[in-house]
Short mmCIF file of C-alpha atoms and ligand atoms in Angstrom, two decimals:
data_model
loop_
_atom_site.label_atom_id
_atom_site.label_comp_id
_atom_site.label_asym_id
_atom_site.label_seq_id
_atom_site.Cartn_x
_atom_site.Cartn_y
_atom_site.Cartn_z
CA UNK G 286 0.00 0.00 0.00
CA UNK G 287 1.10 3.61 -1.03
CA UNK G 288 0.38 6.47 1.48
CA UNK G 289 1.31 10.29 1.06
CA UNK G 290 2.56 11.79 4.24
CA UNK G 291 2.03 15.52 4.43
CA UNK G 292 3.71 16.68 7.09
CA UNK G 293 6.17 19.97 7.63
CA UNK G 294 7.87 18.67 11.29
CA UNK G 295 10.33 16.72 9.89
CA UNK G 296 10.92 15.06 13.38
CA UNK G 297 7.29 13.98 13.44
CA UNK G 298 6.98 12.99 9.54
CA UNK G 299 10.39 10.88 9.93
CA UNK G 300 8.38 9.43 13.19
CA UNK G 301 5.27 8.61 11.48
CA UNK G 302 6.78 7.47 8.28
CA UNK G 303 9.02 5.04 10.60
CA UNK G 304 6.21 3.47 12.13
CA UNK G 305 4.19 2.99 8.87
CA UNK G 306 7.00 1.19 6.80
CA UNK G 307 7.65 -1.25 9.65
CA UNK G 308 3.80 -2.31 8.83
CA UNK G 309 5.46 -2.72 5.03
CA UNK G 310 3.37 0.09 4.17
CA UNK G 311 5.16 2.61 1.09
CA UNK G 312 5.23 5.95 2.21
CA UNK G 313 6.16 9.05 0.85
CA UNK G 314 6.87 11.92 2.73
CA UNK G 315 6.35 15.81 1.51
CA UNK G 316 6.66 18.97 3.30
CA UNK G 317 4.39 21.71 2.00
CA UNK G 318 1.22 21.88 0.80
CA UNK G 319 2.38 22.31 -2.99
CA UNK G 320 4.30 19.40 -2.98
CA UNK G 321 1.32 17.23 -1.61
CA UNK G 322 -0.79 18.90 -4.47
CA UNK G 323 1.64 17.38 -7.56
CA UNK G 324 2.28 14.13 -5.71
CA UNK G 325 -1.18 12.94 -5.06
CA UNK G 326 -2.43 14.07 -8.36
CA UNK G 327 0.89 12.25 -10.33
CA UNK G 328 1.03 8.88 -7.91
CA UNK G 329 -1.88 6.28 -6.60
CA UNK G 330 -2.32 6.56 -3.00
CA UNK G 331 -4.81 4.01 -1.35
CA UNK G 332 -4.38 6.90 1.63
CA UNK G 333 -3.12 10.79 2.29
CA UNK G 334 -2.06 11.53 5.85
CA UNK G 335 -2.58 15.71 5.84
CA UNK G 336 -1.27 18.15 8.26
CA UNK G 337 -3.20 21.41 8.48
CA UNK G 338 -0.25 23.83 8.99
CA UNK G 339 1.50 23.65 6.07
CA UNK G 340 3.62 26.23 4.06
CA UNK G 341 2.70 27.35 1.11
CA UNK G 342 -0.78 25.64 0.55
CA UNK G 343 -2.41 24.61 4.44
CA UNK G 344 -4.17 20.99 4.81
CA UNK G 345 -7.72 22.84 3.92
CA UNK G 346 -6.32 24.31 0.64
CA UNK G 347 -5.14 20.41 -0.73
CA UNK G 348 -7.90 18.71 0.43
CA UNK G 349 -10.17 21.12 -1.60
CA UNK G 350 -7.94 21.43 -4.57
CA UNK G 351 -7.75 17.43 -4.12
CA UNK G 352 -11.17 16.69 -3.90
CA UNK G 353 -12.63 19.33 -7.05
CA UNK G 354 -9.65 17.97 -9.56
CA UNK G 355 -11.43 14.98 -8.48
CA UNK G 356 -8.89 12.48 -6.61
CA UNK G 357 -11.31 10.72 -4.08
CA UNK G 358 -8.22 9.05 -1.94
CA UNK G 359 -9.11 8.66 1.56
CA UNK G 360 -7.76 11.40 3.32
CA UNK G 361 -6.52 11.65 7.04
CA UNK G 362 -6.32 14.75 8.52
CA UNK G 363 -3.69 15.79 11.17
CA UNK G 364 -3.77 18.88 13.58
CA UNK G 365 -2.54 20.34 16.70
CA UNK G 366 -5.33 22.55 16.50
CA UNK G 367 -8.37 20.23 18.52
CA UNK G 368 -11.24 22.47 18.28
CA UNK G 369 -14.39 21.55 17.22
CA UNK G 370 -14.66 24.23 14.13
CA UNK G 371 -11.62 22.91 12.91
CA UNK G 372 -12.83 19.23 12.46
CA UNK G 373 -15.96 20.67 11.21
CA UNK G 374 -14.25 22.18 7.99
CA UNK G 375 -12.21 19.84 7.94
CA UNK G 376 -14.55 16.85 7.06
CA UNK G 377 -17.31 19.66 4.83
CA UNK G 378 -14.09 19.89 2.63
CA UNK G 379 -13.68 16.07 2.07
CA UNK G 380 -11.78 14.70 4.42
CA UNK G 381 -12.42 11.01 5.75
CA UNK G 382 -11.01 11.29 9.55
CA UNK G 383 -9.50 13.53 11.70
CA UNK G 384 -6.75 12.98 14.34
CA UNK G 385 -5.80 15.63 16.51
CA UNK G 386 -1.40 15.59 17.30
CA UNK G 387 0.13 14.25 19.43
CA UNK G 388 -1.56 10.86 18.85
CA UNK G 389 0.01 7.89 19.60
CA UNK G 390 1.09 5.40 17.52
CA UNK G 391 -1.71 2.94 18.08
CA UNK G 392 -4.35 5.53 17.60
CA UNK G 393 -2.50 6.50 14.00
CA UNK G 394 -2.78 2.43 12.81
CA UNK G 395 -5.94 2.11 13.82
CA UNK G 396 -7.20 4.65 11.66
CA UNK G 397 -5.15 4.01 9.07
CA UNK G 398 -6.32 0.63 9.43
CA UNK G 399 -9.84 1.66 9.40
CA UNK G 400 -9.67 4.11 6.60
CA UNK G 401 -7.92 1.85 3.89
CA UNK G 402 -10.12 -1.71 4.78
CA UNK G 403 -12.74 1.15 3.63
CA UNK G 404 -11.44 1.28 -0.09
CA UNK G 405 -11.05 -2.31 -0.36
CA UNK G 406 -7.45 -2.40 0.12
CA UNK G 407 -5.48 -4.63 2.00
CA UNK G 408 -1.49 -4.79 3.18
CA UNK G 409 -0.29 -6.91 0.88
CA UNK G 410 2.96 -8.40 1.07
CA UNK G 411 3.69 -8.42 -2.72
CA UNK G 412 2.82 -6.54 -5.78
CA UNK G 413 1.75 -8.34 -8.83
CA UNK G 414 1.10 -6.92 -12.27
CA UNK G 415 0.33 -8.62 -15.53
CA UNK G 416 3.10 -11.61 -15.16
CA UNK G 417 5.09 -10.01 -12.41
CA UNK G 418 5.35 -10.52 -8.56
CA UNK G 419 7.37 -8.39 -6.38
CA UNK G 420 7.82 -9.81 -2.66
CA UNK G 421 7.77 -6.48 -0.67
CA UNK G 422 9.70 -8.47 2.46
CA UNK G 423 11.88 -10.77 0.87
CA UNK G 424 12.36 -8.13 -2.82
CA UNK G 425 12.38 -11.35 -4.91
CA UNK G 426 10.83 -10.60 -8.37
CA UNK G 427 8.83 -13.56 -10.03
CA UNK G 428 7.70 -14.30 -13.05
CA UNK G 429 6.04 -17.69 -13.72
CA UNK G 430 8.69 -20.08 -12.14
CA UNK G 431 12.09 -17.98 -12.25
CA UNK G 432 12.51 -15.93 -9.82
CA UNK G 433 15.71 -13.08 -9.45
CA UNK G 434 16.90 -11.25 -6.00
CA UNK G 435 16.51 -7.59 -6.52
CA UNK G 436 19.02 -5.25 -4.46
CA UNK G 437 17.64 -2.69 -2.21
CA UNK G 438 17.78 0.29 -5.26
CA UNK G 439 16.86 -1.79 -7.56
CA UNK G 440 13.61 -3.22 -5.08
CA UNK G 441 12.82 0.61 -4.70
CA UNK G 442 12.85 1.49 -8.47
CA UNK G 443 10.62 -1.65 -9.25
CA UNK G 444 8.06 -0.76 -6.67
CA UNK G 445 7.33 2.75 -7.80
CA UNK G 446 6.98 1.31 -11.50
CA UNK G 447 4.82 -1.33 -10.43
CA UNK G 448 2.58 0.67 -7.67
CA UNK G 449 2.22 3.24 -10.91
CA UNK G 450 2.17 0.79 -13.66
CA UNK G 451 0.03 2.86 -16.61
CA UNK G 452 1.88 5.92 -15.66
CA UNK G 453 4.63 7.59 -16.92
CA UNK G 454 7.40 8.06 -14.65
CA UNK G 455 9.86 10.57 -14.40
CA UNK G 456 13.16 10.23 -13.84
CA UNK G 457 13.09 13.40 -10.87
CA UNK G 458 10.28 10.72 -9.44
CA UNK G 459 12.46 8.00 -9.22
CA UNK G 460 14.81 9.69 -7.73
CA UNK G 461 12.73 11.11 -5.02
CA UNK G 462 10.83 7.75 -4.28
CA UNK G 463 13.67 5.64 -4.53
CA UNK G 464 16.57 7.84 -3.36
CA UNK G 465 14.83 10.08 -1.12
CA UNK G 466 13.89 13.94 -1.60
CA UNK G 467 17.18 15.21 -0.30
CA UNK G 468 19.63 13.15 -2.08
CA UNK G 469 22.04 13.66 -4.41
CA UNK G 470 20.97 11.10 -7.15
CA UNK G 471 21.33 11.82 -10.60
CA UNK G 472 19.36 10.78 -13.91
CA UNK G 473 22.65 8.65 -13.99
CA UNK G 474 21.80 6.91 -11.41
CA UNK G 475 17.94 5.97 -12.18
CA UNK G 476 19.80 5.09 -16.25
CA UNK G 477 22.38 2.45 -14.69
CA UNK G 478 19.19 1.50 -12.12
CA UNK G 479 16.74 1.34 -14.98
CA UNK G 480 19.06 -1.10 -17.10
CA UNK G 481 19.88 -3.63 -14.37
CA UNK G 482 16.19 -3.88 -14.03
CA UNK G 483 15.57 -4.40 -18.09
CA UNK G 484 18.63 -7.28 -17.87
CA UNK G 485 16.82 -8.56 -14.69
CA UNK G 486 13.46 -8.44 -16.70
CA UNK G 487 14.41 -10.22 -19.46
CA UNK G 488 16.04 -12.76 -17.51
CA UNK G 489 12.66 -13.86 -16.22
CA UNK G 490 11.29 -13.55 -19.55
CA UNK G 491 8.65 -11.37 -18.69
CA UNK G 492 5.99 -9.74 -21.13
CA UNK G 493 6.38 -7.18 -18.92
CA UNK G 494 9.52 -4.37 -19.91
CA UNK G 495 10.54 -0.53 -18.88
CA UNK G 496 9.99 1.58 -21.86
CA UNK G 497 12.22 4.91 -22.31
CA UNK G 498 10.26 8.31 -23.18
CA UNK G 499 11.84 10.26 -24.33
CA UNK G 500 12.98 13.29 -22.49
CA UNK G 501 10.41 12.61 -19.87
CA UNK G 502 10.86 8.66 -18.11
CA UNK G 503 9.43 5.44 -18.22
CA UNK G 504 6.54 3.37 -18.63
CA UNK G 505 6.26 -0.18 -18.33
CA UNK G 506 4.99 -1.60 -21.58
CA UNK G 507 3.30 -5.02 -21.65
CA UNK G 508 3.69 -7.39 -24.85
CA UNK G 509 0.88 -9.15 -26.00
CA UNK G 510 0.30 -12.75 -25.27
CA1 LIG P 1616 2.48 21.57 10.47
#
């Protein structure tokens, strides 16, 4: 499962984004309201966690501008501000729950918990797409009955292709989901990345391969039976 972690405290986004990937959840952390703006309307979530005070564009602003360009994710707010006018406008502009900080972190699984089972979605352990299965614990990548280790970069790359799989992917993307926002990675590194997955690909003779467009990404292309 993919979720989009709004938060501007880094201490309490690298906190909450802890807990959630040690449930093998995906997470992806941004820190203004902007930013939470281009990545929910450019990724699938199955869930936004949203902070109210946020710079540039506060939690109100993206859940509106969310909800009217019509991306129905289930959205959790977060606030330091408890008051009951708060939650109020909060849930009138589209949000699903509300959780008031500090929480703890049993309260913020529980509602995660609650609000995802709502869409159907479950915590799945791999990722499968047309012939492909990615084990999210063990980052073995199957297809039929070969099966190929993936290294820990090479795991991350995979899972934002396959988590996105009709979408085309940007190489500043990979770098930000796989690498982190802060790092240093270049579009060398998602090229060298990109081509041990393609060897790795056709190794397990999968219909499935990573398509170069040019001057904008990838896509993973699917051949017909
Ligand atoms: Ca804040």
């Amino acid at each position: 499962m993919n979720i989009l972690l709004v938060e501007d405290e880094r201490a309490l986004s690298n906190a909450v984004k802890k807990i959630l990937e040690q449930k093998g959840w995906y997470v992806d952390a941004v820190y203004d309201g902007a930013a939470a703006v281009d990545y929910a309307e450019g990724m699938e979530y199955q869930l936004i966690i949203l902070d109210v005070m946020l710079p540039r564009l506060d939690g109100f602003e993206v859940l509106r501008t969310l909800r009217n360009d019509g991306v129905h994710t289930p959205i959790l707010m977060l606030t330091a501000r408890s008051t009951v006018p708060d939650k109020v406008a909060g849930l009138n502009a589209g949000a699903d729950d509300y959780m008031t900080k500090p929480f703890d972190t049993e309260e913020l699984l529980a509602r995660v918990g609650a609000l995802t089972r709502r869409t159907g979605e479950v915590v799945l352990d791999k990722i499968d797409y047309e012939d492909l299965s990615l084990n999210v614990k063990s980052a073995a990548l199957r297809c039929g009955d070969e099966s190929v280790q993936l290294s820990r970069k090479e795991f991350d790359v995979m899972k934002v292709f396959l988590y996105n799989p009709t979408m085309t992917i940007t190489k500043d993307t990979l770098i930000t989901n796989a690498w982190g926002i802060d790092s240093e990675a270049t579009d060398n590194n998602v090229e060298v990345y990109v081509s041990f997955l393609r060897k790795k690909l056709r190794y397990l003779r999968s219909r499935v391969s990573i398509r170069t467009i040019q001057r904008i990404g990838y896509r993973l292309e699917v051949e017909a039976c």
